[in-house]
Structures are given as C-alpha cells and as structure tokens.
PDB file of C-alpha atoms in Angstrom:
ATOM      1  CA  MET A  27       0.429   0.016   0.633  1.00 89.00           C
ATOM      2  CA  LEU A  28       1.485   3.448  -0.890  1.00 91.00           C
ATOM      3  CA  LEU A  29      -0.323   6.534   1.025  1.00 94.00           C
ATOM      4  CA  LYS A  30       0.005   9.909  -0.481  1.00 95.00           C
ATOM      5  CA  GLU A  31      -1.935  13.113   0.780  1.00 95.00           C
ATOM      6  CA  TYR A  32      -2.298  15.732  -2.482  1.00 97.00           C
ATOM      7  CA  ARG A  33      -2.986  19.346  -2.079  1.00 98.00           C
ATOM      8  CA  ILE A  34      -3.859  21.921  -4.865  1.00 98.00           C
ATOM      9  CA  CYS A  35      -4.948  25.460  -4.367  1.00 98.00           C
ATOM     10  CA  MET A  36      -7.197  27.220  -6.559  1.00 98.00           C
ATOM     11  CA  PRO A  37      -7.854  30.593  -7.128  1.00 98.00           C
ATOM     12  CA  LEU A  38     -11.588  30.293  -6.117  1.00 98.00           C
ATOM     13  CA  THR A  39     -13.972  29.673  -3.336  1.00 98.00           C
ATOM     14  CA  VAL A  40     -15.406  25.940  -2.487  1.00 98.00           C
ATOM     15  CA  GLU A  41     -18.823  27.419  -3.190  1.00 97.00           C
ATOM     16  CA  GLU A  42     -17.432  28.294  -6.757  1.00 98.00           C
ATOM     17  CA  TYR A  43     -15.459  25.051  -7.084  1.00 98.00           C
ATOM     18  CA  ARG A  44     -18.393  22.672  -6.054  1.00 96.00           C
ATOM     19  CA  ILE A  45     -20.021  24.005  -9.758  1.00 97.00           C
ATOM     20  CA  GLY A  46     -16.450  24.078 -11.704  1.00 97.00           C
ATOM     21  CA  GLN A  47     -15.803  20.968 -10.260  1.00 95.00           C
ATOM     22  CA  LEU A  48     -19.110  19.155 -11.988  1.00 94.00           C
ATOM     23  CA  TYR A  49     -18.546  21.467 -15.021  1.00 97.00           C
ATOM     24  CA  MET A  50     -15.119  20.085 -15.817  1.00 96.00           C
ATOM     25  CA  ILE A  51     -15.054  16.816 -15.112  1.00 92.00           C
ATOM     26  CA  SER A  52     -18.421  16.181 -17.613  1.00 92.00           C
ATOM     27  CA  LYS A  53     -16.969  18.505 -19.873  1.00 93.00           C
ATOM     28  CA  HIS A  54     -13.371  16.508 -19.460  1.00 88.00           C
ATOM     29  CA  SER A  55     -15.015  13.330 -19.828  1.00 84.00           C
ATOM     30  CA  HIS A  56     -16.305  14.125 -23.145  1.00 82.00           C
ATOM     31  CA  GLU A  57     -13.272  15.893 -24.309  1.00 81.00           C
ATOM     32  CA  GLN A  58     -11.103  12.150 -23.756  1.00 73.00           C
ATOM     33  CA  SER A  59     -13.793   9.582 -25.037  1.00 69.00           C
ATOM     34  CA  ASP A  60     -12.946   8.637 -27.982  1.00 64.00           C
ATOM     35  CA  ARG A  61     -12.801   5.537 -30.350  1.00 56.00           C
ATOM     36  CA  GLY A  62     -14.713   3.242 -27.617  1.00 55.00           C
ATOM     37  CA  GLU A  63     -12.348   4.848 -24.918  1.00 64.00           C
ATOM     38  CA  GLY A  64     -13.363   7.032 -21.874  1.00 73.00           C
ATOM     39  CA  VAL A  65     -15.738   7.379 -19.441  1.00 81.00           C
ATOM     40  CA  GLU A  66     -19.480   6.229 -19.097  1.00 85.00           C
ATOM     41  CA  VAL A  67     -21.208   6.436 -17.029  1.00 86.00           C
ATOM     42  CA  VAL A  68     -23.327   3.487 -15.284  1.00 90.00           C
ATOM     43  CA  GLN A  69     -25.201   5.026 -12.190  1.00 92.00           C
ATOM     44  CA  ASN A  70     -25.928   8.880 -11.137  1.00 90.00           C
ATOM     45  CA  GLU A  71     -28.384   9.742  -8.518  1.00 92.00           C
ATOM     46  CA  PRO A  72     -29.187  11.351  -5.585  1.00 93.00           C
ATOM     47  CA  TYR A  73     -28.171   9.428  -2.051  1.00 93.00           C
ATOM     48  CA  GLU A  74     -28.453   9.832   1.654  1.00 92.00           C
ATOM     49  CA  ASP A  75     -25.359   8.558   4.124  1.00 92.00           C
ATOM     50  CA  PRO A  76     -26.648   8.645   7.824  1.00 91.00           C
ATOM     51  CA  ALA A  77     -23.375   9.840   9.488  1.00 88.00           C
ATOM     52  CA  HIS A  78     -22.540  12.342   5.724  1.00 89.00           C
ATOM     53  CA  GLY A  79     -26.400  13.298   4.956  1.00 91.00           C
ATOM     54  CA  GLN A  80     -27.763  14.137   1.443  1.00 93.00           C
ATOM     55  CA  GLY A  81     -25.493  13.398  -1.632  1.00 94.00           C
ATOM     56  CA  GLN A  82     -24.800  12.120  -5.050  1.00 93.00           C
ATOM     57  CA  PHE A  83     -23.447   8.555  -5.846  1.00 96.00           C
ATOM     58  CA  THR A  84     -22.166   8.195  -9.435  1.00 94.00           C
ATOM     59  CA  GLU A  85     -20.674   4.990 -10.852  1.00 95.00           C
ATOM     60  CA  LYS A  86     -18.408   4.960 -13.958  1.00 91.00           C
ATOM     61  CA  ARG A  87     -16.546   2.907 -15.929  1.00 89.00           C
ATOM     62  CA  VAL A  88     -13.267   4.197 -17.500  1.00 84.00           C
ATOM     63  CA  TYR A  89     -11.737   2.588 -20.575  1.00 79.00           C
ATOM     64  CA  LEU A  90      -8.553   3.205 -20.902  1.00 65.00           C
ATOM     65  CA  ASN A  91      -6.574   0.330 -22.532  1.00 58.00           C
ATOM     66  CA  SER A  92      -4.583   2.067 -25.338  1.00 56.00           C
ATOM     67  CA  LYS A  93      -3.475   4.819 -22.166  1.00 56.00           C
ATOM     68  CA  LEU A  94      -1.973   1.962 -20.212  1.00 58.00           C
ATOM     69  CA  PRO A  95       2.173   0.959 -20.559  1.00 57.00           C
ATOM     70  CA  SER A  96       3.035  -1.384 -23.002  1.00 63.00           C
ATOM     71  CA  TRP A  97       4.127  -3.719 -20.125  1.00 57.00           C
ATOM     72  CA  ALA A  98       0.695  -3.704 -18.761  1.00 58.00           C
ATOM     73  CA  ARG A  99      -1.304  -3.751 -21.748  1.00 56.00           C
ATOM     74  CA  ALA A 100       0.912  -6.780 -22.381  1.00 58.00           C
ATOM     75  CA  VAL A 101      -1.633  -9.166 -19.620  1.00 57.00           C
ATOM     76  CA  VAL A 102      -4.893  -7.231 -19.763  1.00 59.00           C
ATOM     77  CA  PRO A 103      -7.702  -7.977 -22.432  1.00 58.00           C
ATOM     78  CA  LYS A 104      -8.698  -5.691 -25.104  1.00 59.00           C
ATOM     79  CA  ILE A 105     -11.716  -4.481 -23.432  1.00 61.00           C
ATOM     80  CA  PHE A 106     -10.440  -3.459 -20.243  1.00 70.00           C
ATOM     81  CA  TYR A 107     -12.354  -0.874 -18.294  1.00 81.00           C
ATOM     82  CA  VAL A 108     -12.093   0.458 -14.230  1.00 87.00           C
ATOM     83  CA  THR A 109     -14.809   0.436 -12.265  1.00 93.00           C
ATOM     84  CA  GLU A 110     -15.494   4.310 -10.653  1.00 94.00           C
ATOM     85  CA  LYS A 111     -17.691   4.839  -7.743  1.00 96.00           C
ATOM     86  CA  ALA A 112     -17.588   7.884  -5.654  1.00 96.00           C
ATOM     87  CA  TRP A 113     -20.176   9.693  -3.461  1.00 96.00           C
ATOM     88  CA  ASN A 114     -20.391  13.155  -3.119  1.00 95.00           C
ATOM     89  CA  TYR A 115     -21.338  14.586   0.305  1.00 95.00           C
ATOM     90  CA  TYR A 116     -19.318  18.235  -0.935  1.00 95.00           C
ATOM     91  CA  PRO A 117     -17.188  19.860   0.707  1.00 95.00           C
ATOM     92  CA  TYR A 118     -16.447  15.777   1.547  1.00 96.00           C
ATOM     93  CA  THR A 119     -16.305  13.227  -1.309  1.00 96.00           C
ATOM     94  CA  ILE A 120     -14.939   9.047  -1.297  1.00 96.00           C
ATOM     95  CA  THR A 121     -13.673   8.203  -4.377  1.00 96.00           C
ATOM     96  CA  GLU A 122     -13.005   4.318  -5.144  1.00 97.00           C
ATOM     97  CA  TYR A 123     -11.566   2.551  -8.683  1.00 94.00           C
ATOM     98  CA  THR A 124     -11.530  -1.477  -8.741  1.00 93.00           C
ATOM     99  CA  CYS A 125     -10.643  -3.743 -11.463  1.00 85.00           C
ATOM    100  CA  SER A 126     -12.570  -7.291 -11.865  1.00 74.00           C
ATOM    101  CA  PHE A 127      -9.754  -8.434 -13.855  1.00 76.00           C
ATOM    102  CA  LEU A 128      -7.251  -7.191 -11.040  1.00 78.00           C
ATOM    103  CA  PRO A 129      -8.818  -7.958  -8.202  1.00 81.00           C
ATOM    104  CA  LYS A 130      -5.724  -7.373  -5.768  1.00 88.00           C
ATOM    105  CA  PHE A 131      -5.724  -3.840  -7.210  1.00 90.00           C
ATOM    106  CA  SER A 132      -7.460  -0.236  -6.031  1.00 94.00           C
ATOM    107  CA  ILE A 133      -7.228   3.045  -5.391  1.00 95.00           C
ATOM    108  CA  HIS A 134      -9.399   4.931  -2.467  1.00 96.00           C
ATOM    109  CA  ILE A 135      -9.607   9.159  -2.262  1.00 96.00           C
ATOM    110  CA  GLU A 136     -10.837  10.781   0.849  1.00 95.00           C
ATOM    111  CA  THR A 137     -11.220  14.368  -0.625  1.00 97.00           C
ATOM    112  CA  LYS A 138     -12.278  17.647   1.468  1.00 97.00           C
ATOM    113  CA  TYR A 139     -12.285  20.804   0.411  1.00 98.00           C
ATOM    114  CA  GLU A 140     -11.477  24.174   2.838  1.00 98.00           C
ATOM    115  CA  ASP A 141     -11.365  28.099   2.214  1.00 98.00           C
ATOM    116  CA  ASN A 142      -7.201  28.186   2.725  1.00 97.00           C
ATOM    117  CA  LYS A 143      -4.227  27.492   1.009  1.00 96.00           C
ATOM    118  CA  GLY A 144      -3.161  24.095   2.022  1.00 96.00           C
ATOM    119  CA  SER A 145      -2.180  25.369   5.692  1.00 95.00           C
ATOM    120  CA  ASN A 146      -4.211  22.522   7.507  1.00 94.00           C
ATOM    121  CA  ASP A 147      -2.715  18.997   8.582  1.00 90.00           C
ATOM    122  CA  ASN A 148      -4.960  17.560  10.211  1.00 88.00           C
ATOM    123  CA  ILE A 149      -7.528  18.106   8.425  1.00 91.00           C
ATOM    124  CA  PHE A 150      -8.082  13.663   7.760  1.00 89.00           C
ATOM    125  CA  ASP A 151      -9.632  12.270  10.647  1.00 76.00           C
ATOM    126  CA  THR A 152      -9.799   8.626   9.432  1.00 65.00           C
ATOM    127  CA  GLU A 153      -7.757   5.526  10.643  1.00 61.00           C
ATOM    128  CA  LEU A 154      -5.273   6.454   8.106  1.00 60.00           C
ATOM    129  CA  LYS A 155      -4.443   9.834   9.719  1.00 59.00           C
ATOM    130  CA  ASP A 156      -1.151   8.337  11.748  1.00 63.00           C
ATOM    131  CA  GLN A 157       0.471   6.373   9.257  1.00 72.00           C
ATOM    132  CA  GLU A 158       3.382   7.604   7.634  1.00 77.00           C
ATOM    133  CA  ARG A 159       2.384   9.633   3.886  1.00 82.00           C
ATOM    134  CA  GLU A 160       4.110  11.960   1.543  1.00 89.00           C
ATOM    135  CA  VAL A 161       2.534  15.479   1.216  1.00 94.00           C
ATOM    136  CA  CYS A 162       2.595  16.693  -2.455  1.00 96.00           C
ATOM    137  CA  PHE A 163       1.827  20.345  -3.232  1.00 97.00           C
ATOM    138  CA  ILE A 164       0.391  20.202  -7.216  1.00 98.00           C
ATOM    139  CA  ASP A 165       0.809  23.866  -8.412  1.00 98.00           C
ATOM    140  CA  ILE A 166      -1.513  24.145 -10.943  1.00 98.00           C
ATOM    141  CA  ALA A 167       0.014  27.382 -12.698  1.00 98.00           C
ATOM    142  CA  TYR A 168       3.691  25.767 -12.631  1.00 97.00           C
ATOM    143  CA  ASP A 169       4.142  22.229 -12.285  1.00 97.00           C
ATOM    144  CA  GLU A 170       4.559  20.338 -15.468  1.00 95.00           C
ATOM    145  CA  ILE A 171       2.255  18.716 -17.164  1.00 94.00           C
ATOM    146  CA  PRO A 172       2.713  15.755 -19.480  1.00 90.00           C
ATOM    147  CA  GLU A 173       2.665  17.400 -23.311  1.00 92.00           C
ATOM    148  CA  ARG A 174       0.367  15.114 -24.421  1.00 88.00           C
ATOM    149  CA  TYR A 175      -2.260  17.616 -22.398  1.00 90.00           C
ATOM    150  CA  TYR A 176      -0.661  21.155 -22.857  1.00 94.00           C
ATOM    151  CA  LYS A 177      -2.762  23.560 -24.284  1.00 94.00           C
ATOM    152  CA  GLU A 178      -1.637  27.360 -24.828  1.00 95.00           C
ATOM    153  CA  SER A 179      -5.507  28.394 -23.397  1.00 95.00           C
ATOM    154  CA  GLU A 180      -5.062  26.134 -20.777  1.00 96.00           C
ATOM    155  CA  ASP A 181      -1.426  28.204 -19.777  1.00 97.00           C
ATOM    156  CA  LEU A 182      -2.741  29.650 -15.976  1.00 98.00           C
ATOM    157  CA  ARG A 183       0.719  31.387 -15.740  1.00 97.00           C
ATOM    158  CA  TYR A 184      -0.982  33.467 -18.947  1.00 97.00           C
ATOM    159  CA  PHE A 185      -4.868  32.953 -18.720  1.00 97.00           C
ATOM    160  CA  LYS A 186      -7.028  35.843 -17.153  1.00 97.00           C
ATOM    161  CA  SER A 187     -11.005  35.422 -16.532  1.00 97.00           C
ATOM    162  CA  ASP A 188     -13.077  37.669 -17.926  1.00 97.00           C
ATOM    163  CA  LYS A 189     -15.594  37.894 -15.638  1.00 97.00           C
ATOM    164  CA  THR A 190     -13.661  37.543 -12.963  1.00 97.00           C
ATOM    165  CA  SER A 191     -10.601  39.050 -13.510  1.00 97.00           C
ATOM    166  CA  ARG A 192      -8.758  36.508 -11.849  1.00 97.00           C
ATOM    167  CA  GLY A 193      -5.109  35.407 -13.725  1.00 94.00           C
ATOM    168  CA  MET A 194      -2.683  35.540 -14.650  1.00 96.00           C
ATOM    169  CA  LEU A 195      -1.404  33.536 -11.853  1.00 97.00           C
ATOM    170  CA  GLN A 196       2.522  34.813 -10.796  1.00 96.00           C
ATOM    171  CA  GLU A 197       5.012  32.744  -8.987  1.00 95.00           C
ATOM    172  CA  GLY A 198       4.503  32.248  -5.484  1.00 95.00           C
ATOM    173  CA  TRP A 199       0.344  33.161  -6.565  1.00 97.00           C
ATOM    174  CA  ARG A 200      -0.759  31.052  -3.851  1.00 96.00           C
ATOM    175  CA  ASP A 201       0.722  33.129  -1.043  1.00 94.00           C
ATOM    176  CA  THR A 202      -0.899  36.291  -2.232  1.00 94.00           C
ATOM    177  CA  GLN A 203      -4.409  35.053  -3.864  1.00 95.00           C
ATOM    178  CA  ASP A 204      -7.527  36.120  -2.856  1.00 96.00           C
ATOM    179  CA  PRO A 205      -9.754  34.356  -2.997  1.00 97.00           C
ATOM    180  CA  ILE A 206      -8.224  30.639  -2.093  1.00 98.00           C
ATOM    181  CA  MET A 207      -8.859  27.171  -1.764  1.00 98.00           C
ATOM    182  CA  CYS A 208      -7.192  23.590  -1.248  1.00 98.00           C
ATOM    183  CA  SER A 209      -8.250  20.993  -2.370  1.00 98.00           C
ATOM    184  CA  TYR A 210      -7.151  18.317  -0.192  1.00 97.00           C
ATOM    185  CA  LYS A 211      -7.240  14.458  -1.266  1.00 97.00           C
ATOM    186  CA  LEU A 212      -5.707  11.424   0.715  1.00 95.00           C
ATOM    187  CA  VAL A 213      -5.006   8.857  -1.833  1.00 96.00           C
ATOM    188  CA  THR A 214      -4.388   5.000  -0.999  1.00 95.00           C
ATOM    189  CA  VAL A 215      -3.175   2.758  -3.861  1.00 95.00           C
ATOM    190  CA  LYS A 216      -3.086  -1.232  -3.185  1.00 93.00           C
ATOM    191  CA  PHE A 217      -1.362  -3.265  -6.133  1.00 91.00           C
ATOM    192  CA  GLU A 218      -0.744  -6.443  -3.656  1.00 87.00           C
ATOM    193  CA  VAL A 219       1.060  -8.905  -5.928  1.00 85.00           C
ATOM    194  CA  TRP A 220       4.497  -9.609  -5.375  1.00 86.00           C
ATOM    195  CA  GLY A 221       7.356  -8.498  -7.789  1.00 86.00           C
ATOM    196  CA  LEU A 222       4.824  -5.989  -8.981  1.00 84.00           C
ATOM    197  CA  GLN A 223       3.985  -4.459  -6.057  1.00 89.00           C
ATOM    198  CA  THR A 224       6.330  -1.291  -5.869  1.00 90.00           C
ATOM    199  CA  ARG A 225       6.479  -0.542  -9.448  1.00 89.00           C
ATOM    200  CA  VAL A 226       2.615  -0.305 -10.072  1.00 87.00           C
ATOM    201  CA  GLU A 227       1.486   1.760  -6.892  1.00 92.00           C
ATOM    202  CA  GLN A 228       4.374   4.145  -7.848  1.00 93.00           C
ATOM    203  CA  PHE A 229       3.331   4.066 -11.805  1.00 90.00           C
ATOM    204  CA  VAL A 230      -0.612   4.394 -10.308  1.00 91.00           C
ATOM    205  CA  HIS A 231       0.775   7.466  -8.349  1.00 95.00           C
ATOM    206  CA  LYS A 232       2.076   9.029 -11.315  1.00 93.00           C
ATOM    207  CA  VAL A 233      -1.257   8.768 -13.110  1.00 90.00           C
ATOM    208  CA  VAL A 234      -2.988  10.712 -10.248  1.00 93.00           C
ATOM    209  CA  ARG A 235      -0.682  13.135  -9.789  1.00 96.00           C
ATOM    210  CA  ASP A 236      -1.324  13.942 -13.260  1.00 94.00           C
ATOM    211  CA  VAL A 237      -4.851  13.765 -13.437  1.00 92.00           C
ATOM    212  CA  LEU A 238      -5.682  16.107 -10.436  1.00 96.00           C
ATOM    213  CA  LEU A 239      -2.941  18.967 -12.050  1.00 97.00           C
ATOM    214  CA  LEU A 240      -4.912  18.579 -15.389  1.00 95.00           C
ATOM    215  CA  GLY A 241      -8.153  18.552 -13.968  1.00 95.00           C
ATOM    216  CA  HIS A 242      -8.050  21.550 -11.506  1.00 97.00           C
ATOM    217  CA  ARG A 243      -5.937  23.335 -14.501  1.00 97.00           C
ATOM    218  CA  GLN A 244      -8.956  23.022 -16.528  1.00 97.00           C
ATOM    219  CA  ALA A 245     -11.567  23.934 -13.747  1.00 97.00           C
ATOM    220  CA  PHE A 246     -10.023  27.441 -13.862  1.00 98.00           C
ATOM    221  CA  ALA A 247      -9.409  27.654 -17.455  1.00 98.00           C
ATOM    222  CA  TRP A 248     -13.091  26.931 -17.913  1.00 98.00           C
ATOM    223  CA  VAL A 249     -13.983  29.198 -15.072  1.00 98.00           C
ATOM    224  CA  ASP A 250     -15.704  31.676 -17.552  1.00 98.00           C
ATOM    225  CA  GLU A 251     -18.076  28.755 -18.640  1.00 98.00           C
ATOM    226  CA  TRP A 252     -19.104  27.691 -15.490  1.00 98.00           C
ATOM    227  CA  ILE A 253     -18.930  30.541 -13.216  1.00 98.00           C
ATOM    228  CA  ASP A 254     -22.709  32.287 -13.961  1.00 98.00           C
ATOM    229  CA  MET A 255     -24.489  28.882 -13.648  1.00 98.00           C
ATOM    230  CA  THR A 256     -26.493  27.457 -10.824  1.00 97.00           C
ATOM    231  CA  LEU A 257     -26.125  24.242  -9.199  1.00 95.00           C
ATOM    232  CA  ASP A 258     -29.677  23.183 -11.292  1.00 96.00           C
ATOM    233  CA  ASP A 259     -27.948  24.564 -13.956  1.00 97.00           C
ATOM    234  CA  VAL A 260     -24.550  22.146 -14.224  1.00 96.00           C
ATOM    235  CA  ARG A 261     -26.573  19.514 -13.343  1.00 94.00           C
ATOM    236  CA  ASP A 262     -28.385  19.908 -16.495  1.00 96.00           C
ATOM    237  CA  TYR A 263     -25.290  20.081 -18.314  1.00 96.00           C
ATOM    238  CA  GLU A 264     -23.885  17.452 -16.310  1.00 92.00           C
ATOM    239  CA  ARG A 265     -26.922  14.942 -17.719  1.00 92.00           C
ATOM    240  CA  GLN A 266     -26.514  16.136 -21.165  1.00 92.00           C
ATOM    241  CA  MET A 267     -23.033  15.430 -21.884  1.00 91.00           C
ATOM    242  CA  HIS A 268     -23.221  11.680 -19.852  1.00 86.00           C
ATOM    243  CA  GLU A 269     -25.725  11.169 -22.627  1.00 88.00           C
ATOM    244  CA  LYS A 270     -23.596  12.424 -25.223  1.00 85.00           C
ATOM    245  CA  THR A 271     -20.396  10.613 -23.859  1.00 82.00           C
ATOM    246  CA  ASN A 272     -22.235   7.161 -23.741  1.00 79.00           C
ATOM    247  CA  ILE A 273     -23.334   7.083 -26.642  1.00 80.00           C
ATOM    248  CA  LYS A 274     -19.508   8.053 -27.672  1.00 72.00           C
ATOM    249  CA  VAL A 275     -18.243   5.365 -25.993  1.00 72.00           C
ATOM    250  CA  CYS A 276     -20.713   2.863 -25.764  1.00 67.00           C
ATOM    251  CA  HIS A 277     -21.740   2.677 -29.666  1.00 56.00           C
ATOM    252  CA  GLU A 278     -17.621   2.240 -30.402  1.00 53.00           C
ATOM    253  CA  GLN A 279     -17.332  -0.844 -27.722  1.00 52.00           C
ATOM    254  CA  GLN A 280     -20.602  -2.216 -29.651  1.00 53.00           C
ATOM    255  CA  GLU A 281     -18.415  -1.549 -33.168  1.00 53.00           C
ATOM    256  CA  HIS A 282     -15.674  -3.444 -31.556  1.00 49.00           C
ATOM    257  CA  SER A 283     -17.359  -6.520 -30.031  1.00 47.00           C
ATOM    258  CA  THR A 284     -19.370  -6.750 -33.869  1.00 45.00           C
ATOM    259  CA  THR A 285     -15.646  -6.246 -35.641  1.00 45.00           C
ATOM    260  CA  ASN A 286     -14.047  -8.421 -33.103  1.00 45.00           C
ATOM    261  CA  PRO A 287     -15.751 -11.688 -32.238  1.00 40.00           C
ATOM    262  CA  SER A 288     -13.156 -12.890 -30.756  1.00 35.00           C
ATOM    263  CA  SER A 289     -12.784 -10.440 -27.913  1.00 34.00           C
ATOM    264  CA  LEU A 290     -14.341 -12.771 -24.990  1.00 32.00           C
ATOM    265  CA  ASP A 291     -12.205 -15.311 -26.167  1.00 37.00           C
ATOM    266  CA  ASP A 292      -8.798 -13.172 -25.934  1.00 35.00           C
ATOM    267  CA  ILE A 293     -10.363 -12.628 -22.508  1.00 28.00           C
ATOM    268  CA  GLU A 294     -10.556 -16.139 -21.542  1.00 35.00           C
ATOM    269  CA  ILE A 295      -7.009 -16.816 -22.581  1.00 27.00           C
ATOM    270  CA  HIS A 296      -5.527 -13.785 -20.541  1.00 34.00           C
ATOM    271  CA  ASP A 297      -7.509 -14.653 -17.544  1.00 36.00           C
ATOM    272  CA  LYS A 298      -6.116 -17.721 -17.233  1.00 33.00           C
ATOM    273  CA  ALA A 299      -2.385 -16.822 -18.636  1.00 31.00           C
ATOM    274  CA  SER A 300      -3.013 -14.189 -15.640  1.00 33.00           C
ATOM    275  CA  THR A 301      -3.759 -16.953 -13.458  1.00 25.00           C
TER     276      THR A 301
END
C-alpha cells in the first residue's frame, strides 16, 4: 500500500469550485472519450448517508486500454475498464477505483475542500491519519504537465478570466491570491502482487497526480464558461454531457464487439494466462 496526500490550491472559493468541478468533470470526460475509450456513466443519482447526509452517488466505467504502459497492456484483455464509484457529500467526497480483472488492485481517494492555501495539517480524521505519508503540493500554474495534455489556452501563467478578473497566476501566487481554496486528497493505492507491487503503486500515483493537475487546471481555465451557472444548471449540463459521452463510448464498444468476435475469447485467454 502506498499512501500520499495531495494538496491542490485554486483561485476560487469552495462554493465556486462545487460548480466548477462538476462542469470540468463532465466536459473533460466528453473530450477524452473517443474510439471506444473514455468514461461511461452507469449510475448518477441522489444518495443519503446517515453520517454525511444528502449527497450524490455515481458509478462509471473508465475504458483506458491504450493509455496503459506496454508492460500492462501485455497482460490485460482488449476490452478493459476500471470501475469508479464516487460518493459526493460536498465539501467531502469519497472515490474508489477497482478492476474485476485485477482483484488485488484498488485506489481509494478521500477528499476535503477548505477555503485556505493548504495549511491544514490535520484535515483527515480517519484510521489512516496516523500512518506515514508524503504530502505533495500541486501547483496548477507551474508544475510540469505531460506534453500531450498541454494547451496554450489552459496555461494559467498567461490565462486571465474575463468574468472574474482572476489570473494571470504569477510565481508564489498561493501566498497572495484572494480568494483561495485547497483540495485535500488522501490517496491510497493498493496492488498486492509480489514482484510488481512497488512498481505499479508508484506508476498509479504518477497517473493520479497528472490527472489531478490537469483537472484542476481546466476547472479554472474554463471558469468563464461555468461561473454564472447554478447547481441546477450544472446538473442539467452534466446529464446532457453524460448522454453524449455514453453514446460515443458505448457505440464504439459495440462496434468493437461486432468487428472482433474473438474478444471474449481473448479475455478468457488472458485470464488463464494471468492465473
């Protein structure tokens, strides 16, 4: 098990980011879904928890075979997805990732949002709070992003919002920015396979870090698109984008199954090889 705490500051308030996060996730999922890969929304509905109150539960399938490194693609079936389950009790959320093909693999993310610059060292009150972990600050403006994700319009060193007048983010912006908020994410990665555990867990954390950096960059880079939305507005947008994204992903998956009738056999062969 490899545990890390990520802290990502934003030039927003916690209430603003509630809208921005939902908008960003929906738009990003639609943009990244193509050729049978991406995010399929299986379930999205209100949920009530006795401890956390009213929230929203979502279940998604993330198809990502081509995004895996070569050593991973060699041992997974052609139709491969990770199941994401999320419980959103904003400003507190829980997200879990599992894969039926890899029963010893899981990612658990506990998230809290506060209006500060990442200065709360005791924000998580869980059984993991006393375990040793690395605290990693992610700078949405100055941390290096993978080249394939870079867009000049999303470079926050040069972006300025027309509607909020926030930006451009200068070196040391966390110390001077007002408003400012922080996403605190406690991420646990488990891959309990002897000989591969360390390599896989470190790789997954790198992927998680890149995804967090990209997502938070986009949430602010797109601020003028969502800042005037209400929660009802963004939920309507979310539903529309989910429908469009599901059509893109599921249509391609059906075509793949039709044009590759042996895919189920491939899965069985890979399962036996894995065993």
